[in-house]
Short mmCIF file of C-alpha atoms (C1' of nucleotides) in Angstrom, two decimals:
data_model
loop_
_atom_site.label_atom_id
_atom_site.label_comp_id
_atom_site.label_asym_id
_atom_site.label_seq_id
_atom_site.Cartn_x
_atom_site.Cartn_y
_atom_site.Cartn_z
CA MET A 989 -2.82 -49.88 171.18
CA PRO A 990 -1.71 -47.55 168.94
CA ASN A 991 1.94 -45.59 169.09
CA ALA A 992 4.68 -47.33 171.66
CA ARG A 993 4.52 -46.25 174.93
CA THR A 994 8.56 -46.82 175.29
CA LYS A 995 7.64 -45.80 179.03
CA PRO A 996 9.80 -47.90 181.42
CA ALA A 997 7.99 -47.23 184.60
CA CYS A 998 7.83 -49.87 186.53
CA GLY A 999 9.50 -53.67 187.03
CA CYS A 1000 6.04 -55.37 186.48
CA PRO A 1001 6.34 -57.05 183.48
CA VAL A 1002 9.78 -58.23 184.78
CA ALA A 1003 7.79 -59.55 187.79
CA ALA A 1004 5.35 -61.29 185.71
CA PHE A 1005 7.95 -62.82 184.24
CA GLN A 1006 9.70 -64.06 187.09
CA LYS A 1007 6.24 -65.37 188.14
CA ILE A 1008 5.87 -67.33 184.87
CA ILE A 1009 9.08 -68.66 184.80
CA SER A 1010 9.18 -69.89 188.61
CA GLY A 1011 10.62 -72.97 188.92
CA LYS A 1012 14.11 -74.90 187.91
CA TYR A 1013 13.06 -76.46 184.79
CA LYS A 1014 10.46 -74.03 183.07
CA LEU A 1015 12.87 -72.21 181.51
CA ARG A 1016 14.52 -75.29 180.02
CA ILE A 1017 11.17 -76.98 179.00
CA VAL A 1018 10.69 -73.94 176.52
CA TRP A 1019 13.79 -74.26 175.51
CA ASP A 1020 14.14 -77.72 174.45
CA LEU A 1021 10.57 -77.25 173.33
CA LYS A 1022 11.73 -74.74 170.31
CA ASP A 1023 12.98 -77.64 168.42
CA GLY A 1024 9.61 -79.10 167.78
CA PRO A 1025 6.89 -81.14 170.35
CA LEU A 1026 8.00 -83.47 172.47
CA ARG A 1027 6.73 -85.91 174.76
CA TYR A 1028 6.52 -86.36 178.90
CA SER A 1029 9.60 -88.81 178.98
CA GLU A 1030 11.74 -86.85 175.98
CA ILE A 1031 11.05 -83.59 178.28
CA ARG A 1032 12.27 -85.40 181.41
CA SER A 1033 15.53 -87.07 179.67
CA GLY A 1034 16.33 -83.96 177.91
CA LEU A 1035 16.14 -82.13 181.18
CA LEU A 1036 18.45 -84.27 182.81
CA ARG A 1037 20.87 -83.68 180.40
CA GLY A 1038 23.51 -81.02 182.11
CA ILE A 1039 22.28 -82.28 185.59
CA GLU A 1040 25.04 -84.31 187.07
CA GLY A 1041 24.40 -86.25 190.37
CA THR A 1042 20.83 -84.65 191.18
CA GLY A 1043 18.63 -87.56 190.83
CA GLU A 1044 15.89 -87.77 188.63
CA ILE A 1045 12.85 -85.10 188.23
CA ALA A 1046 10.32 -86.25 190.33
CA PRO A 1047 7.01 -87.13 188.00
CA ARG A 1048 4.92 -84.81 190.08
CA VAL A 1049 7.56 -81.47 189.30
CA LEU A 1050 7.53 -81.91 185.98
CA SER A 1051 3.90 -82.40 185.85
CA ARG A 1052 3.35 -79.16 187.31
CA GLU A 1053 5.53 -77.06 185.49
CA LEU A 1054 4.05 -78.41 182.41
CA LYS A 1055 0.83 -77.36 183.69
CA ALA A 1056 1.85 -74.12 184.98
CA LEU A 1057 3.36 -73.61 181.65
CA ALA A 1058 0.01 -74.88 179.51
CA GLU A 1059 -1.61 -72.19 181.68
CA ASN A 1060 0.36 -69.19 180.89
CA GLY A 1061 -0.43 -70.06 177.45
CA LEU A 1062 3.36 -70.98 176.51
CA ILE A 1063 2.94 -74.46 175.96
CA ASP A 1064 0.20 -76.34 174.23
CA ARG A 1065 -0.72 -80.19 175.56
CA LYS A 1066 -1.57 -82.42 172.73
CA ASP A 1067 -3.03 -85.92 174.70
CA PHE A 1068 -3.37 -88.57 171.71
CA GLY A 1069 -5.99 -90.20 174.12
CA VAL A 1070 -4.48 -94.05 172.88
CA VAL A 1071 -2.58 -96.42 175.14
CA PRO A 1072 0.10 -96.68 175.66
CA PRO A 1073 -0.69 -92.71 176.87
CA LYS A 1074 1.14 -90.47 174.27
CA VAL A 1075 1.27 -86.51 175.26
CA GLU A 1076 2.94 -83.85 173.32
CA TYR A 1077 4.04 -80.77 174.09
CA ARG A 1078 4.34 -78.20 171.96
CA LEU A 1079 4.88 -74.46 172.18
CA THR A 1080 2.47 -71.69 171.67
CA ALA A 1081 3.15 -68.80 169.21
CA LYS A 1082 3.62 -66.88 172.55
CA GLY A 1083 6.17 -69.67 173.54
CA ARG A 1084 7.90 -69.40 170.47
CA SER A 1085 8.10 -65.66 171.34
CA PHE A 1086 9.85 -66.54 174.02
CA VAL A 1087 12.81 -68.57 172.72
CA PRO A 1088 14.53 -65.57 171.89
CA VAL A 1089 14.42 -64.14 175.37
CA ILE A 1090 15.86 -67.36 176.67
CA ALA A 1091 18.66 -67.49 173.96
CA ALA A 1092 19.66 -64.03 175.45
CA ILE A 1093 20.06 -65.29 178.65
CA ARG A 1094 21.29 -68.30 177.42
CA ASP A 1095 24.05 -66.34 175.33
CA TRP A 1096 24.70 -64.21 178.43
CA GLY A 1097 24.75 -66.90 180.77
CA SER A 1098 27.90 -68.59 178.41
CA ALA A 1099 29.67 -65.57 178.20
CA HIS A 1100 29.40 -64.86 182.07
CA LEU A 1101 28.71 -67.64 183.78
CA GLY A 1102 31.55 -70.02 182.75
CA GLY A 1103 30.93 -69.85 178.92
CA HIS A 1104 31.32 -73.36 178.56
CA VAL A 1105 28.37 -73.60 175.83
CA ARG A 1106 29.49 -72.97 171.94
CA GLN A 1107 28.02 -70.08 170.58
CA ALA A 1108 25.04 -71.01 168.28
CA GLN A 1109 25.87 -68.80 165.59
CA ALA A 1110 28.36 -67.43 163.51
CA ALA A 1111 28.55 -63.60 162.78
CA MET B 473 39.27 -71.49 178.88
CA PRO B 474 42.01 -73.26 178.01
CA ASN B 475 40.68 -76.81 177.91
CA ALA B 476 38.66 -77.85 175.53
CA ARG B 477 35.25 -79.03 176.85
CA THR B 478 32.90 -77.59 174.27
CA LYS B 479 30.11 -79.74 175.98
CA PRO B 480 27.18 -79.78 173.92
CA ALA B 481 24.27 -76.88 174.33
CA CYS B 482 22.87 -77.88 177.68
CA GLY B 483 21.09 -75.53 179.55
CA CYS B 484 23.36 -75.11 182.10
CA PRO B 485 23.76 -71.57 181.35
CA VAL B 486 20.02 -71.13 181.69
CA ALA B 487 20.28 -72.95 185.28
CA ALA B 488 22.99 -70.67 186.32
CA PHE B 489 20.97 -68.08 185.47
CA GLN B 490 18.04 -69.14 187.18
CA LYS B 491 20.49 -69.28 190.35
CA ILE B 492 21.74 -66.22 190.14
CA ILE B 493 18.35 -64.00 189.11
CA SER B 494 16.97 -66.55 192.17
CA GLY B 495 15.17 -63.93 194.62
CA LYS B 496 12.09 -61.73 194.00
CA TYR B 497 13.87 -58.45 193.59
CA LYS B 498 17.29 -59.45 192.15
CA LEU B 499 15.94 -58.81 188.76
CA ARG B 500 14.74 -55.33 189.52
CA ILE B 501 17.18 -54.57 191.32
CA VAL B 502 20.06 -54.72 188.58
CA TRP B 503 17.33 -53.24 186.17
CA ASP B 504 16.72 -50.18 188.62
CA LEU B 505 20.47 -49.45 189.32
CA LYS B 506 21.18 -49.50 185.10
CA ASP B 507 20.59 -45.15 185.60
CA GLY B 508 22.90 -44.96 187.82
CA PRO B 509 24.24 -45.51 191.40
CA LEU B 510 21.75 -45.75 194.68
CA ARG B 511 21.57 -46.47 198.40
CA TYR B 512 20.28 -48.78 199.87
CA SER B 513 16.80 -46.89 200.80
CA GLU B 514 16.46 -46.01 197.27
CA ILE B 515 16.64 -49.20 196.21
CA ARG B 516 14.26 -49.88 198.72
CA SER B 517 11.66 -47.68 198.03
CA GLY B 518 12.41 -48.00 194.15
CA LEU B 519 11.34 -51.60 194.61
CA LEU B 520 8.18 -50.97 196.14
CA ARG B 521 6.70 -49.19 193.21
CA GLY B 522 4.69 -51.47 191.22
CA ILE B 523 4.04 -53.40 194.36
CA GLU B 524 1.01 -52.21 195.22
CA GLY B 525 -0.42 -54.07 199.09
CA THR B 526 1.97 -56.37 199.37
CA GLY B 527 3.34 -54.51 202.17
CA GLU B 528 7.08 -53.66 202.91
CA ILE B 529 10.23 -55.81 202.03
CA ALA B 530 12.28 -56.65 204.86
CA PRO B 531 15.59 -55.44 205.24
CA ARG B 532 16.81 -59.02 205.90
CA VAL B 533 15.38 -59.82 201.88
CA LEU B 534 17.05 -57.24 200.54
CA SER B 535 20.46 -57.26 202.21
CA ARG B 536 20.22 -60.85 201.19
CA GLU B 537 19.46 -60.22 197.47
CA LEU B 538 22.14 -57.13 197.15
CA LYS B 539 24.72 -59.48 199.13
CA ALA B 540 24.44 -62.13 196.63
CA LEU B 541 24.48 -59.91 193.63
CA ALA B 542 27.77 -58.78 194.65
CA GLU B 543 28.93 -61.95 195.38
CA ASN B 544 27.71 -62.81 191.98
CA GLY B 545 29.84 -59.96 190.48
CA LEU B 546 26.69 -57.84 189.12
CA ILE B 547 26.69 -54.95 191.43
CA ASP B 548 29.25 -53.60 193.10
CA ARG B 549 28.79 -51.97 196.84
CA LYS B 550 30.62 -48.68 198.05
CA ASP B 551 30.36 -48.13 201.56
CA PHE B 552 31.06 -44.56 202.29
CA GLY B 553 32.19 -45.19 205.65
CA VAL B 554 30.44 -41.99 207.33
CA VAL B 555 27.83 -41.83 209.92
CA PRO B 556 24.89 -41.59 209.20
CA PRO B 557 25.54 -44.43 207.49
CA LYS B 558 25.58 -44.19 203.41
CA VAL B 559 25.88 -47.01 201.27
CA GLU B 560 25.61 -47.19 197.25
CA TYR B 561 25.15 -49.91 194.99
CA ARG B 562 26.01 -49.97 191.17
CA LEU B 563 26.22 -51.88 188.52
CA THR B 564 29.57 -53.78 187.52
CA ALA B 565 30.05 -54.54 183.93
CA LYS B 566 29.02 -57.58 184.19
CA GLY B 567 25.81 -56.30 185.62
CA ARG B 568 25.77 -53.11 183.25
CA SER B 569 26.11 -56.50 180.25
CA PHE B 570 22.92 -57.83 182.05
CA VAL B 571 20.98 -54.94 181.61
CA PRO B 572 19.86 -55.94 177.84
CA VAL B 573 19.13 -59.18 178.95
CA ILE B 574 16.58 -57.94 181.63
CA ALA B 575 15.35 -55.25 178.67
CA ALA B 576 14.57 -58.06 176.80
CA ILE B 577 12.88 -60.09 178.95
CA ARG B 578 10.73 -56.47 180.26
CA ASP B 579 9.80 -56.54 176.81
CA TRP B 580 8.39 -59.52 175.92
CA GLY B 581 6.79 -59.20 179.21
CA SER B 582 4.96 -55.95 178.07
CA ALA B 583 4.13 -57.94 174.88
CA HIS B 584 2.58 -60.59 176.37
CA LEU B 585 1.77 -60.37 179.61
CA GLY B 586 -0.72 -57.79 180.13
CA GLY B 587 1.34 -55.03 177.87
CA HIS B 588 1.04 -51.94 181.07
CA VAL B 589 4.19 -50.58 181.11
CA ARG B 590 2.81 -47.74 181.68
CA GLN B 591 1.57 -46.75 185.39
CA ALA B 592 -1.19 -48.52 186.50
CA GLN B 593 -2.45 -45.38 187.17
CA ALA B 594 -4.47 -42.95 184.61
CA ALA B 595 -6.20 -45.70 182.59
"C1'" DC C 1183 3.64 -94.28 178.88
"C1'" DA C 1184 2.10 -90.15 181.79
"C1'" DG C 1185 0.60 -89.16 185.23
"C1'" DC C 1186 -1.49 -88.34 190.65
"C1'" DA C 1187 -1.78 -89.07 195.69
"C1'" DT C 1188 1.28 -88.78 199.51
"C1'" DC C 1189 4.55 -87.36 203.01
"C1'" DC C 1190 9.14 -84.80 203.88
"C1'" DT C 1191 12.36 -81.22 203.86
"C1'" DG C 1192 14.71 -77.08 203.09
"C1'" DC C 1193 14.81 -72.04 202.00
"C1'" DG C 1194 12.82 -68.08 200.22
"C1'" DT C 1195 9.98 -64.36 201.96
"C1'" DG C 1196 8.22 -61.78 205.51
"C1'" DA C 1197 7.61 -59.22 210.32
"C1'" DT C 1198 9.54 -57.45 214.14
"C1'" DA C 1199 13.18 -56.01 217.03
"C1'" DC C 1200 17.87 -54.07 217.79
"C1'" DT C 1201 22.42 -51.76 216.27
"C1'" DG C 1202 26.48 -49.08 215.23
"C1'" DC D 1379 20.63 -44.71 207.63
"C1'" DA D 1380 21.66 -49.40 206.96
"C1'" DG D 1381 21.81 -53.18 208.22
"C1'" DT D 1382 21.91 -57.56 211.78
"C1'" DA D 1383 19.26 -61.06 214.35
"C1'" DT D 1384 15.27 -63.97 215.19
"C1'" DC D 1385 11.28 -66.05 215.04
"C1'" DA D 1386 7.37 -68.31 211.63
"C1'" DC D 1387 5.60 -70.05 207.52
"C1'" DG D 1388 3.94 -71.34 203.03
"C1'" DC D 1389 5.30 -73.70 199.14
"C1'" DA D 1390 9.26 -75.37 195.75
"C1'" DG D 1391 11.05 -79.60 194.99
"C1'" DG D 1392 12.29 -84.17 195.89
"C1'" DA D 1393 11.36 -89.40 196.73
"C1'" DT D 1394 8.05 -93.46 196.82
"C1'" DG D 1395 4.27 -96.13 195.46
"C1'" DC D 1396 0.27 -96.14 192.37
"C1'" DT D 1397 -2.77 -96.37 188.09
"C1'" DG D 1398 -5.56 -96.29 183.68
#
DNA sequence: CAGCATCCTGCGTGATACTG
DNA sequence: CAGTATCACGCAGGATGCTG
């Protein structure tokens, strides 16, 4: 497509975004994956950081979010086909392009919603 | 922030963000409000742009989102106390600071989720 | 280890009706 | 016009148990 149409017409992309990241863990999963591929249980335990007495995450839930993320092309599932099972999830290019957006969210959140997270960088 | 909590970077702000913008219309409302104050019904009709056959938005739903947004300090409700009723909603400073984040979302969405930022007409 | 199958519950969302 | 009240429903999300 030639020429950038900077025409804020409708909120469609926002709605689409909402749909894609609907779910409690999707954003966090993508965020955690930004540092490299992770296995199922690594994602799971990573998700538990920062959650106090909420109990565990139902495998069914995590599984579903992972699948949805994969279907939306944000992450890629790599099954090593070994036993015991080993599966890795990694960001796709699309998923990586999404990281800055989450960074913006995180940044805003830490600035306006309690701010108990250190800045990621120094200016 | 007096006490050095300095918890390591967790997904907390992201989770908080998720909570605040939970709801189908919150992001769109804030986005629509970025151009200036709007009245209840203006928001309502503005929300309908880009939604095809989804039907109307239940006043109860919109009302709740507005209230939640106000309680989270993103928007401000201004009741003119006249009859017929006139109420305006406008972004607070916090809400305005949130607009760039939505812009990032929108930007990413239009780049990776179809890219039809322009109207769905005049293909 | 990485899931899937099943059941259950709360709440977000929508529709309809009513009011100041 | 700008809501509130009430009812109903689907689905996200959690708990538990099982499997390859």
